[in-house]
Amino acid sequence: DPGADASLCGMAATGASGTNAVRYGTMRPNVLNLRVVLPDGRLLHTAGPGRQPRKRAAGYDLTSLFVGSEGTLGFLTQATLRLHPLPEATAATVASFPSVRAAVACTVQVLQAAVPVARIEFLDEVMADACGRFSGMGLPAAATLLLELHGSRHSLAEQQQQTEEIVRQNGGSGLAWAEGLEERERLWSMRHNAWYAALALRPGCQGYSTDVCVPISRLPDVVVETKQDLQASSITGPMVGHVGDGNFHCLLIFNSQDLEEAQRIHAFTQRLGRRALAAGGTCTGEHGVGLGKRALLQEELGQEGLDTLRSIKAALDPHNLMNPGKVL
């Protein structure tokens, strides 16, 4: 379930994922083999030509090396992917909560109860209101979870009962299950248009999206602290996230011509990254390092880790031809 303009090899190159990742995993465990054009023009099949075993212990894991390499080690030109069967039955719902902490705590409890949720997406009250108005669905301006369950018809009923109980325990309301394809697609279309809904909050302004990922047990505290930081910094930054993975995004909307506001945005993103690192997480769960998080990458991996990455880069791309300046 990637973005509308994503390509398979682009998703692999950035180590990306979508809303289904909480159940089916990110790109990394779902890529079995890659065809890569190396910087010197040679063609590499990371698991060997034509091979697609579900697991392997032969040598270094070259496939995982190139997944998430952000174009710095070679061009990914073909991906062999793991497939998952379509579920017999699917149900989706929206639940509103009295606070951000209650919504995120509900997520943690759903996962701890081992409910095999397929998607569980978080919208803070700003994002929920923006998405509701942009899509015409009229969501309450409250912290919101979008959930989807997959399974057999019998198991789905049990999952729904468990989920409803946990939602109610956390003060959630508004549960109504959508099982028809059209109704579910309308719900997820609203979520997929979150970027455009956020931009509509300040017409004519620029958007900057950043993300972090933290251990599930630390997620409620980190989300609440981030929300407080956004409010204290007077930043328009609706929050949305694949919280089933401990991953959330801030969609920062600002006037790029206002240097003072741009500086506040940059300072916030650095604080957010360091807050995630302090919680035992990572400075980016999906978006990658690129240029903006190189300093945070060094803090995350340490000098030894960064030196190892540089050694790999120098071995495969000694002339620094591939995305020079990115990541390292």
GROMACS .gro file of C-alpha atoms in nm:
model
  328
    1ASP     CA    1   0.000   0.000   0.000
    2PRO     CA    2   0.255   0.261  -0.109
    3GLY     CA    3   0.202   0.618  -0.224
    4ALA     CA    4   0.028   0.670  -0.556
    5ASP     CA    5   0.346   0.762  -0.747
    6ALA     CA    6   0.579   0.504  -0.589
    7SER     CA    7   0.779   0.251  -0.792
    8LEU     CA    8   0.885  -0.090  -0.661
    9CYS     CA    9   1.256  -0.018  -0.697
   10GLY     CA   10   1.209   0.330  -0.554
   11MET     CA   11   1.034   0.181  -0.253
   12ALA     CA   12   1.320  -0.068  -0.212
   13ALA     CA   13   1.590   0.198  -0.254
   14THR     CA   14   1.443   0.405   0.028
   15GLY     CA   15   1.347   0.111   0.250
   16ALA     CA   16   0.993   0.247   0.245
   17SER     CA   17   0.663   0.099   0.357
   18GLY     CA   18   0.292   0.177   0.368
   19THR     CA   19  -0.007   0.146   0.593
   20ASN     CA   20  -0.006  -0.236   0.577
   21ALA     CA   21   0.347  -0.264   0.717
   22VAL     CA   22   0.237  -0.342   1.072
   23ARG     CA   23   0.113  -0.684   0.955
   24TYR     CA   24   0.299  -0.753   0.632
   25GLY     CA   25   0.626  -0.574   0.693
   26THR     CA   26   0.824  -0.299   0.522
   27MET     CA   27   1.006  -0.342   0.191
   28ARG     CA   28   1.313  -0.495   0.357
   29PRO     CA   29   1.165  -0.835   0.457
   30ASN     CA   30   0.955  -0.847   0.140
   31VAL     CA   31   1.242  -0.814  -0.111
   32LEU     CA   32   1.393  -1.153  -0.203
   33ASN     CA   33   1.633  -1.042  -0.476
   34LEU     CA   34   1.744  -0.725  -0.653
   35ARG     CA   35   1.905  -0.657  -0.988
   36VAL     CA   36   2.145  -0.367  -0.939
   37VAL     CA   37   2.363  -0.172  -1.180
   38LEU     CA   38   2.681  -0.100  -0.984
   39PRO     CA   39   2.872   0.228  -1.021
   40ASP     CA   40   3.131   0.062  -1.252
   41GLY     CA   41   2.856  -0.068  -1.483
   42ARG     CA   42   2.852  -0.431  -1.368
   43LEU     CA   43   2.518  -0.604  -1.312
   44LEU     CA   44   2.463  -0.758  -0.968
   45HIS     CA   45   2.185  -0.998  -0.862
   46THR     CA   46   2.197  -0.964  -0.484
   47ALA     CA   47   2.075  -1.320  -0.415
   48GLY     CA   48   2.213  -1.469  -0.737
   49PRO     CA   49   2.053  -1.467  -1.086
   50GLY     CA   50   1.698  -1.606  -1.086
   51ARG     CA   51   1.700  -1.702  -0.718
   52GLN     CA   52   1.407  -1.636  -0.486
   53PRO     CA   53   1.429  -1.849  -0.170
   54ARG     CA   54   1.224  -1.734   0.128
   55LYS     CA   55   1.537  -1.747   0.343
   56ARG     CA   56   1.908  -1.788   0.286
   57ALA     CA   57   2.231  -1.802   0.488
   58ALA     CA   58   2.479  -1.789   0.201
   59GLY     CA   59   2.733  -1.511   0.254
   60TYR     CA   60   2.659  -1.148   0.334
   61ASP     CA   61   2.301  -1.026   0.297
   62LEU     CA   62   2.353  -0.811  -0.013
   63THR     CA   63   1.981  -0.765  -0.070
   64SER     CA   64   1.934  -0.594   0.265
   65LEU     CA   65   2.246  -0.385   0.199
   66PHE     CA   66   2.086  -0.227  -0.108
   67VAL     CA   67   1.737  -0.193   0.041
   68GLY     CA   68   1.742   0.153   0.201
   69SER     CA   69   2.073   0.256   0.040
   70GLU     CA   70   1.899   0.567  -0.104
   71GLY     CA   71   2.069   0.537  -0.442
   72THR     CA   72   2.419   0.575  -0.298
   73LEU     CA   73   2.548   0.228  -0.392
   74GLY     CA   74   2.384   0.147  -0.727
   75PHE     CA   75   2.077   0.167  -0.949
   76LEU     CA   76   1.802  -0.079  -0.856
   77THR     CA   77   1.645  -0.198  -1.183
   78GLN     CA   78   1.444  -0.506  -1.082
   79ALA     CA   79   1.298  -0.641  -0.760
   80THR     CA   80   1.177  -0.992  -0.678
   81LEU     CA   81   0.913  -0.962  -0.406
   82ARG     CA   82   0.741  -1.186  -0.154
   83LEU     CA   83   0.365  -1.213  -0.210
   84HIS     CA   84   0.091  -1.233   0.054
   85PRO     CA   85  -0.254  -1.386  -0.004
   86LEU     CA   86  -0.558  -1.161  -0.001
   87PRO     CA   87  -0.766  -1.210   0.318
   88GLU     CA   88  -1.106  -1.375   0.305
   89ALA     CA   89  -1.264  -1.086   0.495
   90THR     CA   90  -1.166  -0.726   0.570
   91ALA     CA   91  -1.316  -0.464   0.802
   92ALA     CA   92  -1.212  -0.105   0.865
   93THR     CA   93  -1.324   0.154   1.117
   94VAL     CA   94  -1.257   0.502   1.257
   95ALA     CA   95  -1.242   0.576   1.631
   96SER     CA   96  -1.214   0.917   1.799
   97PHE     CA   97  -1.043   0.969   2.135
   98PRO     CA   98  -1.044   1.238   2.404
   99SER     CA   99  -0.667   1.296   2.375
  100VAL     CA  100  -0.358   1.213   2.173
  101ARG     CA  101  -0.225   1.001   2.460
  102ALA     CA  102  -0.547   0.797   2.475
  103ALA     CA  103  -0.535   0.723   2.103
  104VAL     CA  104  -0.171   0.616   2.108
  105ALA     CA  105  -0.218   0.416   2.431
  106CYS     CA  106  -0.503   0.231   2.258
  107THR     CA  107  -0.263   0.142   1.975
  108VAL     CA  108  -0.011   0.000   2.221
  109GLN     CA  109  -0.278  -0.207   2.396
  110VAL     CA  110  -0.416  -0.346   2.068
  111LEU     CA  111  -0.067  -0.465   1.977
  112GLN     CA  112   0.006  -0.600   2.325
  113ALA     CA  113  -0.321  -0.798   2.310
  114ALA     CA  114  -0.182  -0.964   1.994
  115VAL     CA  115  -0.474  -0.851   1.778
  116PRO     CA  116  -0.337  -0.920   1.426
  117VAL     CA  117  -0.429  -0.573   1.303
  118ALA     CA  118  -0.339  -0.506   0.940
  119ARG     CA  119  -0.341  -0.127   0.954
  120ILE     CA  120  -0.359   0.114   1.245
  121GLU     CA  121  -0.311   0.478   1.155
  122PHE     CA  122  -0.306   0.779   1.387
  123LEU     CA  123  -0.427   1.133   1.312
  124ASP     CA  124  -0.402   1.409   1.570
  125GLU     CA  125  -0.696   1.647   1.602
  126VAL     CA  126  -0.547   1.896   1.353
  127MET     CA  127  -0.491   1.627   1.092
  128ALA     CA  128  -0.830   1.463   1.151
  129ASP     CA  129  -1.008   1.796   1.107
  130ALA     CA  130  -0.805   1.877   0.794
  131CYS     CA  131  -0.863   1.533   0.638
  132GLY     CA  132  -1.231   1.542   0.723
  133ARG     CA  133  -1.281   1.880   0.556
  134PHE     CA  134  -1.060   1.800   0.255
  135SER     CA  135  -1.234   1.469   0.184
  136GLY     CA  136  -1.584   1.584   0.278
  137MET     CA  137  -1.616   1.306   0.536
  138GLY     CA  138  -1.658   1.541   0.832
  139LEU     CA  139  -1.439   1.372   1.093
  140PRO     CA  140  -1.455   1.514   1.447
  141ALA     CA  141  -1.159   1.739   1.532
  142ALA     CA  142  -1.021   1.483   1.776
  143ALA     CA  143  -0.733   1.240   1.801
  144THR     CA  144  -0.830   0.957   1.570
  145LEU     CA  145  -0.733   0.600   1.484
  146LEU     CA  146  -0.809   0.432   1.152
  147LEU     CA  147  -0.798   0.054   1.190
  148GLU     CA  148  -0.827  -0.234   0.945
  149LEU     CA  149  -0.852  -0.604   1.027
  150HIS     CA  150  -0.787  -0.898   0.793
  151GLY     CA  151  -0.874  -1.265   0.837
  152SER     CA  152  -1.136  -1.532   0.792
  153ARG     CA  153  -1.496  -1.431   0.858
  154HIS     CA  154  -1.491  -1.620   1.188
  155SER     CA  155  -1.160  -1.475   1.311
  156LEU     CA  156  -1.259  -1.126   1.200
  157ALA     CA  157  -1.557  -1.119   1.435
  158GLU     CA  158  -1.330  -1.209   1.727
  159GLN     CA  159  -1.075  -0.942   1.629
  160GLN     CA  160  -1.351  -0.680   1.604
  161GLN     CA  161  -1.478  -0.768   1.952
  162GLN     CA  162  -1.128  -0.742   2.102
  163THR     CA  163  -1.059  -0.412   1.926
  164GLU     CA  164  -1.391  -0.256   2.029
  165GLU     CA  165  -1.329  -0.345   2.394
  166ILE     CA  166  -0.980  -0.189   2.396
  167VAL     CA  167  -1.106   0.124   2.216
  168ARG     CA  168  -1.382   0.171   2.474
  169GLN     CA  169  -1.138   0.120   2.762
  170ASN     CA  170  -0.940   0.418   2.629
  171GLY     CA  171  -1.242   0.645   2.589
  172GLY     CA  172  -1.277   0.590   2.214
  173SER     CA  173  -1.606   0.641   2.034
  174GLY     CA  174  -1.760   0.638   1.687
  175LEU     CA  175  -1.682   0.276   1.598
  176ALA     CA  176  -1.870   0.162   1.288
  177TRP     CA  177  -1.718  -0.116   1.080
  178ALA     CA  178  -1.697  -0.081   0.703
  179GLU     CA  179  -1.667  -0.414   0.522
  180GLY     CA  180  -1.767  -0.313   0.168
  181LEU     CA  181  -1.482  -0.234  -0.073
  182GLU     CA  182  -1.616   0.106  -0.179
  183GLU     CA  183  -1.665   0.229   0.177
  184ARG     CA  184  -1.319   0.107   0.284
  185GLU     CA  185  -1.154   0.269  -0.018
  186ARG     CA  186  -1.324   0.599   0.067
  187LEU     CA  187  -1.187   0.578   0.420
  188TRP     CA  188  -0.829   0.504   0.310
  189SER     CA  189  -0.845   0.759   0.029
  190MET     CA  190  -0.902   1.020   0.299
  191ARG     CA  191  -0.585   0.899   0.477
  192HIS     CA  192  -0.379   0.890   0.158
  193ASN     CA  193  -0.474   1.253   0.086
  194ALA     CA  194  -0.341   1.368   0.424
  195TRP     CA  195  -0.051   1.558   0.258
  196TYR     CA  196  -0.287   1.764   0.043
  197ALA     CA  197  -0.524   1.814   0.336
  198ALA     CA  198  -0.234   1.951   0.542
  199LEU     CA  199  -0.126   2.189   0.264
  200ALA     CA  200  -0.483   2.320   0.245
  201LEU     CA  201  -0.449   2.445   0.605
  202ARG     CA  202  -0.224   2.726   0.478
  203PRO     CA  203  -0.278   2.785   0.106
  204GLY     CA  204   0.032   2.910  -0.074
  205CYS     CA  205   0.270   2.771   0.186
  206GLN     CA  206   0.526   2.492   0.154
  207GLY     CA  207   0.512   2.152   0.319
  208TYR     CA  208   0.798   1.963   0.480
  209SER     CA  209   0.740   1.609   0.601
  210THR     CA  210   0.962   1.443   0.861
  211ASP     CA  211   0.932   1.115   1.049
  212VAL     CA  212   1.079   0.917   1.338
  213CYS     CA  213   1.024   0.569   1.476
  214VAL     CA  214   1.044   0.464   1.843
  215PRO     CA  215   0.981   0.146   2.045
  216ILE     CA  216   0.608   0.090   2.087
  217SER     CA  217   0.636   0.116   2.468
  218ARG     CA  218   0.775   0.471   2.435
  219LEU     CA  219   0.535   0.586   2.165
  220PRO     CA  220   0.270   0.758   2.384
  221ASP     CA  221   0.527   0.972   2.566
  222VAL     CA  222   0.715   1.069   2.249
  223VAL     CA  223   0.397   1.159   2.060
  224VAL     CA  224   0.265   1.371   2.348
  225GLU     CA  225   0.602   1.550   2.390
  226THR     CA  226   0.614   1.617   2.016
  227LYS     CA  227   0.262   1.758   2.021
  228GLN     CA  228   0.358   1.991   2.307
  229ASP     CA  229   0.672   2.097   2.117
  230LEU     CA  230   0.468   2.184   1.806
  231GLN     CA  231   0.228   2.396   2.011
  232ALA     CA  232   0.506   2.572   2.205
  233SER     CA  233   0.690   2.646   1.878
  234SER     CA  234   0.375   2.789   1.710
  235ILE     CA  235   0.422   2.550   1.416
  236THR     CA  236   0.143   2.422   1.192
  237GLY     CA  237   0.238   2.057   1.197
  238PRO     CA  238  -0.045   1.803   1.184
  239MET     CA  239   0.067   1.458   1.295
  240VAL     CA  240  -0.007   1.131   1.120
  241GLY     CA  241   0.155   0.794   1.155
  242HIS     CA  242   0.181   0.421   1.106
  243VAL     CA  243   0.172   0.392   1.484
  244GLY     CA  244   0.145   0.013   1.475
  245ASP     CA  245   0.516   0.025   1.387
  246GLY     CA  246   0.597   0.306   1.633
  247ASN     CA  247   0.640   0.534   1.330
  248PHE     CA  248   0.482   0.879   1.298
  249HIS     CA  249   0.515   1.183   1.073
  250CYS     CA  250   0.483   1.557   1.121
  251LEU     CA  251   0.363   1.744   0.812
  252LEU     CA  252   0.512   2.088   0.870
  253ILE     CA  253   0.342   2.369   0.677
  254PHE     CA  254   0.533   2.697   0.664
  255ASN     CA  255   0.608   3.010   0.462
  256SER     CA  256   0.945   2.941   0.299
  257GLN     CA  257   0.997   3.315   0.251
  258ASP     CA  258   0.983   3.370   0.626
  259LEU     CA  259   1.338   3.291   0.738
  260GLU     CA  260   1.250   3.299   1.107
  261GLU     CA  261   0.972   3.043   1.056
  262ALA     CA  262   1.199   2.825   0.839
  263GLN     CA  263   1.459   2.826   1.118
  264ARG     CA  264   1.194   2.721   1.370
  265ILE     CA  265   1.097   2.432   1.142
  266HIS     CA  266   1.459   2.317   1.113
  267ALA     CA  267   1.515   2.341   1.489
  268PHE     CA  268   1.197   2.141   1.554
  269THR     CA  269   1.300   1.860   1.317
  270GLN     CA  270   1.635   1.828   1.493
  271ARG     CA  271   1.467   1.817   1.835
  272LEU     CA  272   1.224   1.555   1.706
  273GLY     CA  273   1.506   1.335   1.577
  274ARG     CA  274   1.698   1.360   1.904
  275ARG     CA  275   1.382   1.292   2.105
  276ALA     CA  276   1.339   0.968   1.913
  277LEU     CA  277   1.705   0.874   1.964
  278ALA     CA  278   1.676   0.941   2.338
  279ALA     CA  279   1.377   0.704   2.347
  280GLY     CA  280   1.583   0.425   2.191
  281GLY     CA  281   1.441   0.481   1.843
  282THR     CA  282   1.566   0.602   1.506
  283CYS     CA  283   1.576   0.944   1.344
  284THR     CA  284   1.383   0.811   1.042
  285GLY     CA  285   1.160   0.509   1.002
  286GLU     CA  286   1.069   0.564   0.637
  287HIS     CA  287   1.182   0.889   0.480
  288GLY     CA  288   1.554   0.816   0.489
  289VAL     CA  289   1.856   1.029   0.577
  290GLY     CA  290   1.910   1.219   0.251
  291LEU     CA  291   2.077   1.551   0.328
  292GLY     CA  292   1.877   1.675   0.625
  293LYS     CA  293   1.949   1.400   0.878
  294ARG     CA  294   2.318   1.329   0.824
  295ALA     CA  295   2.413   1.473   1.164
  296LEU     CA  296   2.139   1.269   1.330
  297LEU     CA  297   2.264   0.954   1.157
  298GLN     CA  298   2.606   1.000   1.315
  299GLU     CA  299   2.445   1.043   1.658
  300GLU     CA  300   2.238   0.729   1.597
  301LEU     CA  301   2.516   0.499   1.472
  302GLY     CA  302   2.822   0.653   1.636
  303GLN     CA  303   3.152   0.718   1.462
  304GLU     CA  304   3.228   0.348   1.420
  305GLY     CA  305   2.898   0.289   1.243
  306LEU     CA  306   2.945   0.587   1.015
  307ASP     CA  307   3.302   0.482   0.933
  308THR     CA  308   3.173   0.136   0.837
  309LEU     CA  309   2.913   0.289   0.604
  310ARG     CA  310   3.183   0.505   0.445
  311SER     CA  311   3.404   0.199   0.392
  312ILE     CA  312   3.121   0.018   0.213
  313LYS     CA  313   3.049   0.326   0.002
  314ALA     CA  314   3.418   0.366  -0.090
  315ALA     CA  315   3.447  -0.003  -0.184
  316LEU     CA  316   3.145  -0.002  -0.417
  317ASP     CA  317   3.162   0.358  -0.540
  318PRO     CA  318   3.525   0.479  -0.512
  319HIS     CA  319   3.461   0.776  -0.743
  320ASN     CA  320   3.153   0.889  -0.545
  321LEU     CA  321   2.928   0.886  -0.850
  322MET     CA  322   2.606   0.767  -0.687
  323ASN     CA  323   2.402   1.038  -0.514
  324PRO     CA  324   2.713   1.221  -0.385
  325GLY     CA  325   2.655   1.396  -0.055
  326LYS     CA  326   2.347   1.194   0.037
  327VAL     CA  327   2.341   0.996   0.366
  328LEU     CA  328   2.719   1.032   0.429
   0.00000   0.00000   0.00000
